[in-house]
Coordinates of C-alpha atoms in Angstrom, one line a residue:
X1 CA 86.9 80.7 81.0
X2 CA 86.3 81.9 84.6
X3 CA 84.1 84.8 85.5
X4 CA 87.0 87.2 85.9
X5 CA 88.2 86.6 82.4
X6 CA 84.8 87.0 81.0
X7 CA 84.5 90.4 82.7
X8 CA 87.8 91.4 81.7
X9 CA 87.4 90.6 78.0
X10 CA 84.0 92.1 77.8
X11 CA 85.1 95.3 79.3
X12 CA 88.4 95.6 77.6
X13 CA 86.7 95.0 74.2
X14 CA 84.5 97.8 74.7
X15 CA 85.1 100.8 77.0
X16 CA 88.7 100.2 77.8
X17 CA 89.9 99.3 74.3
X18 CA 90.3 103.0 73.1
X19 CA 94.0 102.8 71.8
X20 CA 93.6 104.6 68.6
X21 CA 94.9 108.1 68.9
X22 CA 91.9 109.7 67.2
X23 CA 88.8 107.5 66.6
X24 CA 86.2 110.2 65.8
X25 CA 82.5 109.5 65.4
X26 CA 80.0 112.2 64.3
X27 CA 77.5 112.9 67.0
X28 CA 75.9 116.2 66.5
X29 CA 72.7 117.9 67.6
X30 CA 70.9 117.0 64.4
X31 CA 71.2 115.1 61.1
X32 CA 73.7 117.5 59.5
X33 CA 76.4 116.0 61.9
X34 CA 75.9 112.5 60.3
X35 CA 75.7 113.7 56.7
X36 CA 78.5 116.3 56.8
X37 CA 76.4 119.3 57.2
X38 CA 76.7 122.6 55.6
X39 CA 80.2 123.8 54.8
X40 CA 79.5 127.1 56.7
X41 CA 78.6 125.2 60.0
X42 CA 81.3 125.0 62.6
X43 CA 82.5 121.6 63.6
X44 CA 83.6 121.2 67.3
X45 CA 85.7 118.2 68.0
X46 CA 85.3 117.4 71.7
X47 CA 88.1 115.5 73.4
X48 CA 87.1 112.8 75.8
X49 CA 88.4 109.9 77.9
X50 CA 86.9 106.3 77.9
X51 CA 83.6 107.7 76.5
X52 CA 82.8 109.3 79.7
X53 CA 81.4 112.6 78.3
X54 CA 79.9 110.9 75.1
X55 CA 78.0 108.5 77.3
X56 CA 76.7 111.4 79.5
X57 CA 75.6 113.4 76.5
X58 CA 74.1 110.6 74.7
X59 CA 72.0 109.6 77.8
X60 CA 70.9 113.1 78.6
X61 CA 70.2 114.3 75.2
X62 CA 71.9 117.5 76.2
X63 CA 73.7 117.9 72.8
X64 CA 70.5 117.8 70.7
X65 CA 69.6 120.8 68.6
X66 CA 73.2 122.4 68.4
X67 CA 73.8 125.1 65.7
X68 CA 77.2 123.4 65.2
X69 CA 78.4 119.9 64.3
X70 CA 80.1 117.7 66.8
X71 CA 82.8 115.1 66.5
X72 CA 84.3 113.0 69.2
X73 CA 87.9 112.5 69.8
X74 CA 88.1 109.5 72.1
X75 CA 91.2 108.4 74.2
X76 CA 91.9 106.0 77.0
X77 CA 94.1 108.7 78.9
X78 CA 94.8 112.3 79.1
X79 CA 98.3 112.2 77.6
X80 CA 97.2 111.2 74.1
X81 CA 94.2 113.5 74.4
X82 CA 96.4 116.5 74.9
X83 CA 98.6 115.3 72.0
X84 CA 95.6 115.7 69.9
X85 CA 94.8 119.2 71.3
X86 CA 98.4 120.1 70.3
X87 CA 98.2 118.8 66.9
X88 CA 94.9 120.5 66.3
X89 CA 92.9 117.3 66.1
X90 CA 90.8 118.1 69.2
X91 CA 89.4 121.6 70.2
X92 CA 88.6 120.7 73.9
X93 CA 90.2 118.6 76.6
X94 CA 88.8 116.8 79.6
X95 CA 91.2 115.8 82.3
X96 CA 92.1 115.9 86.0
X97 CA 94.3 118.7 87.6
X98 CA 97.7 117.1 87.2
X99 CA 97.3 115.8 83.6
X100 CA 96.4 119.4 82.7
X101 CA 99.3 120.8 84.5
X102 CA 101.6 118.3 82.7
X103 CA 100.2 119.4 79.4
X104 CA 100.7 123.1 80.2
X105 CA 104.3 122.3 81.3
X106 CA 104.9 120.6 77.9
X107 CA 103.7 123.7 76.1
X108 CA 100.3 122.4 74.9
X109 CA 98.4 125.6 74.0
X110 CA 95.2 125.0 76.1
X111 CA 93.2 127.2 78.4
X112 CA 91.0 126.0 81.3
X113 CA 87.6 127.2 80.6
X114 CA 85.5 125.2 83.2
X115 CA 86.2 123.3 86.3
X116 CA 84.8 120.0 87.5
X117 CA 84.8 118.7 91.1
X118 CA 84.2 115.3 92.8
X119 CA 85.2 113.6 96.1
X120 CA 88.3 112.0 95.0
X121 CA 87.1 108.5 95.5
X122 CA 87.4 107.8 91.6
X123 CA 91.1 107.6 92.0
X124 CA 92.9 105.0 93.9
X125 CA 95.8 102.6 94.5
X126 CA 94.8 99.0 94.1
X127 CA 96.7 96.0 95.1
X128 CA 96.0 92.3 94.2
X129 CA 94.1 90.5 96.8
X130 CA 96.9 88.1 97.6
X131 CA 99.5 91.1 97.9
X132 CA 101.4 91.5 101.3
X133 CA 100.9 95.2 101.0
X134 CA 98.5 96.3 103.8
X135 CA 99.3 100.0 104.1
X136 CA 101.0 102.7 102.0
X137 CA 104.2 102.2 104.2
X138 CA 104.4 98.7 102.9
X139 CA 105.0 100.2 99.3
X140 CA 108.6 100.9 100.1
X141 CA 110.7 99.1 97.7
X142 CA 107.8 98.0 95.5
X143 CA 107.1 98.5 91.8
X144 CA 103.9 100.6 91.4
X145 CA 102.3 100.9 88.0
X146 CA 100.8 104.4 87.3
X147 CA 98.3 104.9 84.5
X148 CA 98.2 106.4 82.2
X149 CA 101.5 108.4 81.9
X150 CA 103.8 110.6 83.8
X151 CA 101.8 113.4 85.4
X152 CA 98.4 111.6 85.8
X153 CA 96.1 112.2 88.6
X154 CA 96.9 108.6 89.7
X155 CA 100.5 109.6 90.1
X156 CA 99.6 112.6 92.3
X157 CA 97.7 110.3 94.6
X158 CA 100.6 108.0 94.9
X159 CA 103.1 110.9 95.7
X160 CA 100.8 112.5 98.2
X161 CA 100.0 109.3 99.9
X162 CA 103.7 108.4 100.1
X163 CA 104.3 111.8 101.6
X164 CA 101.7 111.5 104.2
X165 CA 103.2 108.0 105.1
X166 CA 106.5 109.6 105.7
X167 CA 108.0 108.0 102.6
X168 CA 109.8 109.6 99.5
X169 CA 108.9 109.2 95.9
X170 CA 112.1 107.4 95.5
X171 CA 111.0 104.8 97.9
X172 CA 108.9 103.1 95.1
X173 CA 109.7 102.0 91.5
X174 CA 107.2 103.7 89.2
X175 CA 106.3 102.2 85.9
X176 CA 103.9 104.0 83.5
X177 CA 101.3 102.1 81.5
X178 CA 98.2 102.9 79.6
X179 CA 95.1 101.7 81.4
X180 CA 94.2 98.9 79.0
X181 CA 97.7 97.5 79.2
X182 CA 97.7 97.9 83.0
X183 CA 94.4 96.3 83.3
X184 CA 95.3 93.2 81.5
X185 CA 98.7 93.0 83.3
X186 CA 96.9 93.4 86.7
X187 CA 94.2 90.8 86.0
X188 CA 96.9 88.3 84.9
X189 CA 98.9 88.8 88.1
X190 CA 101.9 90.5 86.5
X191 CA 101.3 93.7 88.3
X192 CA 100.8 93.7 92.1
X193 CA 100.2 97.4 92.8
X194 CA 98.4 99.8 90.4
X195 CA 97.6 103.6 90.8
X196 CA 94.6 104.3 88.5
X197 CA 91.2 106.0 88.2
X198 CA 87.6 105.9 87.0
X199 CA 86.4 102.8 85.2
X200 CA 89.7 101.1 85.5
X201 CA 89.8 101.3 89.3
X202 CA 86.2 100.2 89.5
X203 CA 86.8 97.1 87.3
X204 CA 90.1 96.3 89.3
X205 CA 88.3 96.2 92.4
X206 CA 85.5 94.1 91.0
X207 CA 88.0 91.6 89.5
X208 CA 89.5 90.8 93.0
X209 CA 91.7 93.9 93.5
X210 CA 91.9 95.4 96.9
X211 CA 91.8 99.2 97.5
X212 CA 94.7 100.4 99.5
X213 CA 93.8 104.0 99.5
X214 CA 91.7 106.5 97.4
X215 CA 91.8 110.2 96.8
X216 CA 89.2 111.0 99.4
X217 CA 89.9 113.3 102.4
X218 CA 92.1 115.7 100.3
X219 CA 94.5 113.1 99.1
X220 CA 93.7 114.5 95.7
X221 CA 92.2 118.1 95.0
X222 CA 89.3 116.6 93.3
X223 CA 89.4 119.1 90.6
X224 CA 89.4 118.6 86.9
X225 CA 89.1 120.9 83.8
X226 CA 87.4 121.3 80.6
X227 CA 90.1 122.9 78.5
X228 CA 89.9 124.6 75.0
X229 CA 92.7 125.0 72.6
X230 CA 94.0 128.5 72.1
X231 CA 93.4 128.1 68.4
X232 CA 89.8 127.2 69.0
X233 CA 89.3 130.1 71.3
X234 CA 90.7 132.5 68.8
X235 CA 87.9 131.6 66.4
X236 CA 84.7 133.6 67.1
X237 CA 82.5 130.6 65.7
X238 CA 84.4 127.9 67.7
X239 CA 84.5 129.9 70.9
X240 CA 80.7 130.5 70.7
X241 CA 80.3 126.7 70.2
X242 CA 82.5 125.8 73.1
X243 CA 80.5 128.3 75.3
X244 CA 77.4 126.5 74.2
X245 CA 78.9 123.1 74.8
X246 CA 79.8 124.1 78.3
X247 CA 76.3 125.1 79.1
X248 CA 75.0 121.9 77.8
X249 CA 77.6 120.0 79.8
X250 CA 76.2 121.6 83.0
X251 CA 72.6 120.6 82.0
X252 CA 73.9 117.0 81.3
X253 CA 75.5 117.0 84.8
X254 CA 72.4 118.0 86.4
X255 CA 70.5 115.4 84.6
X256 CA 72.9 112.7 85.8
X257 CA 72.2 113.8 89.4
X258 CA 68.6 113.5 89.0
X259 CA 68.5 110.2 87.1
X260 CA 71.3 108.1 88.6
X261 CA 69.7 104.8 87.4
X262 CA 69.2 105.8 83.7
X263 CA 72.8 107.2 83.8
X264 CA 74.2 103.9 85.2
X265 CA 72.1 101.9 82.6
X266 CA 73.8 104.1 79.9
X267 CA 77.3 103.4 81.3
X268 CA 76.5 99.5 81.2
X269 CA 75.2 99.8 77.6
X270 CA 77.9 102.1 76.1
X271 CA 81.0 101.3 78.1
X272 CA 80.5 97.5 78.7
X273 CA 80.6 98.0 82.5
X274 CA 78.8 95.6 84.9
X275 CA 75.9 96.9 86.9
X276 CA 78.1 97.2 90.1
X277 CA 80.8 99.1 88.2
X278 CA 78.3 101.4 86.6
X279 CA 76.7 102.2 89.9
X280 CA 80.1 103.0 91.3
X281 CA 80.9 105.3 88.6
X282 CA 77.7 107.1 88.9
X283 CA 78.3 107.7 92.7
X284 CA 81.8 109.1 91.9
X285 CA 80.9 111.3 89.1
X286 CA 81.2 115.1 88.8
X287 CA 77.9 116.9 89.7
X288 CA 78.2 120.3 88.1
X289 CA 80.4 122.6 86.0
X290 CA 82.1 125.3 88.0
X291 CA 83.9 128.5 87.1
X292 CA 87.7 128.5 87.2
X293 CA 87.7 130.5 90.3
X294 CA 90.7 131.6 92.3
X295 CA 89.9 128.9 94.8
X296 CA 90.2 126.3 92.1
X297 CA 93.4 127.9 90.7
X298 CA 95.0 128.0 94.1
X299 CA 94.0 124.3 95.0
X300 CA 95.5 123.2 91.7
X301 CA 98.6 125.3 92.0
X302 CA 99.3 123.3 95.3
X303 CA 99.2 120.1 93.3
X304 CA 101.7 121.6 90.8
X305 CA 103.9 122.7 93.6
X306 CA 104.0 119.3 95.2
X307 CA 104.9 117.5 91.9
X308 CA 107.4 120.0 90.9
X309 CA 109.1 119.5 94.4
X310 CA 109.5 115.7 93.6
X311 CA 110.8 116.3 90.1
X312 CA 107.7 115.0 88.2
X313 CA 106.5 118.4 86.9
X314 CA 109.2 120.5 85.2
X315 CA 108.8 123.4 84.6
X316 CA 105.9 124.1 87.0
X317 CA 103.4 126.2 85.2
X318 CA 101.4 129.1 86.8
X319 CA 97.9 127.9 86.6
X320 CA 96.5 131.5 86.6
X321 CA 98.2 132.2 83.4
X322 CA 96.4 129.4 81.4
X323 CA 92.7 130.2 82.4
X324 CA 89.8 131.8 80.5
X325 CA 87.1 132.7 82.7
X326 CA 85.0 134.4 80.1
X327 CA 82.9 131.2 79.1
X328 CA 81.7 130.0 82.6
X329 CA 80.8 132.9 84.9
X330 CA 80.7 132.8 88.7

């Protein structure tokens, strides 16, 4: 077995193999979470992607000592995460701007309660090293695999990059694949061009992929959201738990900035990433939790307007109508 296959199997068998729609594991602030706790205690089910938040919280210890129990709802992409929110199987969401817009467009009853921001380099269009594609203009007529579903952050990068190159969205053939399936297809040579994000992008590059373009320099907004279901927000106990969870998330993010080596080690151990991938993920991570300000809303609305214009986002939600600013203050 060559080194590429060894890396692929190890990563896919750990961090990337998250195909179950709801694999919950108790992880609360104290022993009640593991034992079931008191029936009077609130249980907060936190939605996550690829163990990103769970790894951060476990490494930082920021969820220790909660007055509520915590369960994790783990997914490999935003689309199934929002399905869980809609079904009442997760109280919170964690997703980039466009997946959140797509969920709102589809009627998922969720409010943006906190914002995250990064430099956009975690999102990218990767091609196989032997591909003839050398620029975005070369994508004309090509099939591009987008992870994880229609309306992902990777799809916005593709649409915006094509627009900047003078191409239309119809100039490429888009196929949607969940990240684990796309990873396997890309590694085996069945996929030439892949628009993806996060650990999947980092692993693809490590396994011989060549970065065509990333989301830096305004190619993506860089904003993401922590969302909360309207049902959870209507419960006094759960709303209080969500507010506490957000404060702890901000502390965990601050910890990650001060302890990058420890954070990278946790990503290696918990997500099966190589040292190089873990270091890359830490460098691209969000640094703080922000209020959902008018600046955030305006930037994300532009994303929605762009995707609505090419027919990917219909109807186009008004972002300001789906925000609760009471939990994270400016």
